[in-house]
Amino acid sequence: MIGLISATAAGAAARDRLAAAWPDRTRVYEGPVGDAVRTAFGQCEQLVCFLATGAVVRLVAPLLSGKTEDPGVVCVDEGGRFAVSLLGGHAGGANELAREVADLLGAEPVVTTATDAVDLAGLDTLGLPVEGDVAGVSRALLDGEAVALRAEVAWPLPPLPVADQGSYTIRVTDRLVEAAEREVVLRPPSLVVGVGASKGAPVEEVLGLVEGALREAGLSVASVAELATVDAKAEEAGIVGAARRLGVPLVTYSAGELAGVDVPNPSDAPLAAVGTPSVAEAAALVGGGELLVPKRKSAASPAMATCAVVRRPGRGRLAVVGLGPGARDLLTPRAQAELRRASVLVGLDQYVDQIRDLLRPGTRILESGLGAEEERARTAVEEAREGQAVALIGSGDAGVYAMASPALAEASDDIDVVGVPGVTAALAAGAILGAPLGHDHVSISLSDLHTPWEVIERRVRAAAEADIVVTFYNPRSRGRDWQLPKALGILAEHRTAQTPVGVVRNASRPDESSRLTTLGSLDPATVDMMTVVTVGNTATRDIAGRMVTPRGYRWQSAQEGSE
């Protein structure tokens, strides 16, 4: 919960805007400011104070207890010009909250945390338990000193400016090790503990078995991702309590699913009790991985609990990102977030140049020239399979004549794939022209490099006969100069010469140009590969110099009836 505190009418107005925007996230604290801050500090995870920073410093100073315990605090000035991350930038989430508040209020976020100031991912913001010399290693990264990455467990980390060797180290491991001098240890959630238990097994017995098995195997309890068991034990108090005490979810599987898992130590007892020859080992192995601790029983007599431990490798992440038509303000916030999250960027060199300034330090860039689409797709998938967080970029929407299709043809279910939509060239051109896509429309690429012309022609003819607005991509190049005239001729068999045609070149870019002409007047020689051509249907009109296709034909009939 975010506590909101204000002292003046202007502050209350801004406070109420936040409260209205985030009704489920915020709580307004009324009354004397000192009392409100003290109460909210003890009740909320974060505070937004519409007060001077000095006043807030004096009010919260006696309340501070520690970096990991204190709430994040953001201050907003009386004029609503700045949202200042005052306390708990990373641990309390105040840096991100300051950005959210600023975005909502039209203010400027003020973040002074060193890593955030240079757009470096903070080691304590990666979502992983972290131990060791966080301050020292972070300072080394900021100063450009060599910091080595030792990934004993492959895990998709955000970009970090690391090296193969260095006097400082970031170690990614699920092993039970102490951080050395000048070292940070990151604990990925790579361990799954399968658990079985007899009815009434005590929490202490289940928990002691799990913690003992991990300790003896040299594994860290901080890397446990989940406890897993059979559906029949989903309400078993000892197992439920152990998961709660460990702070991890309890995942259950049907007996049929577990019975289909090949395990080294099947038994008749669980088969008779719950319908599967293995609970602990099978529940741990059902998602694949390496069995580190085979089934073992608790030390009690009689033993009422069993467990097994499996390491599941981190799944690589492939984000297929559409960059839009070129203008920075048409690049979506979600696309920007994925670019900042990726440790590996794969893309066409000219597209990489468009967004190079948005990449975080340490991002590895794999760029290539025109004509290497399949190679880029394979490279992106291979990097993801190695456990990396990868962004594969394309112009417009990556799923429209771009990189999503070849990448997903290469990808299997061993990686996570995220699609990030972008503004297409057709949409950007349509917005410039007016409203040409107001009714049914279709996009057709006239490039026959990968598609036989016979197929393209059949599609153009179908669109012409169906009276659908058509947007032509890749309409004409120096080596392909006859396809556009041929396609326009097919449309002309079903539409008049006065049918509006919109021609937009380099939509949304600095050298953008556009014109509205007609099917009978368009000169194909004025079109190139940077151009999008939109041909209207029989209802499309030129209205005040804008290309408009009505939402329905009844509108057209009404217009004609009034003439």
PDB file of C-alpha atoms in Angstrom, residues 198 205 297-306:
ATOM      1  CA  SER A 198       2.179 -39.197   5.649  1.00  0.00           C
ATOM      2  CA  GLU A 205       9.697 -32.815  10.427  1.00  0.00           C
ATOM      3  CA  LYS A 297      13.415 -39.950   4.359  1.00  0.00           C
ATOM      4  CA  SER A 298      13.191 -37.921   7.515  1.00  0.00           C
ATOM      5  CA  ALA A 299      15.071 -39.127  10.584  1.00  0.00           C
ATOM      6  CA  ALA A 300      11.945 -39.622  12.712  1.00  0.00           C
ATOM      7  CA  SER A 301      10.801 -43.133  13.576  1.00  0.00           C
ATOM      8  CA  PRO A 302       8.616 -43.933  11.841  1.00  0.00           C
ATOM      9  CA  ALA A 303       9.658 -41.530   9.045  1.00  0.00           C
ATOM     10  CA  MET A 304       6.667 -39.447   7.957  1.00  0.00           C
ATOM     11  CA  ALA A 305       8.255 -37.331   5.208  1.00  0.00           C
ATOM     12  CA  THR A 306      10.385 -37.740   2.073  1.00  0.00           C
TER      13      THR A 306
END
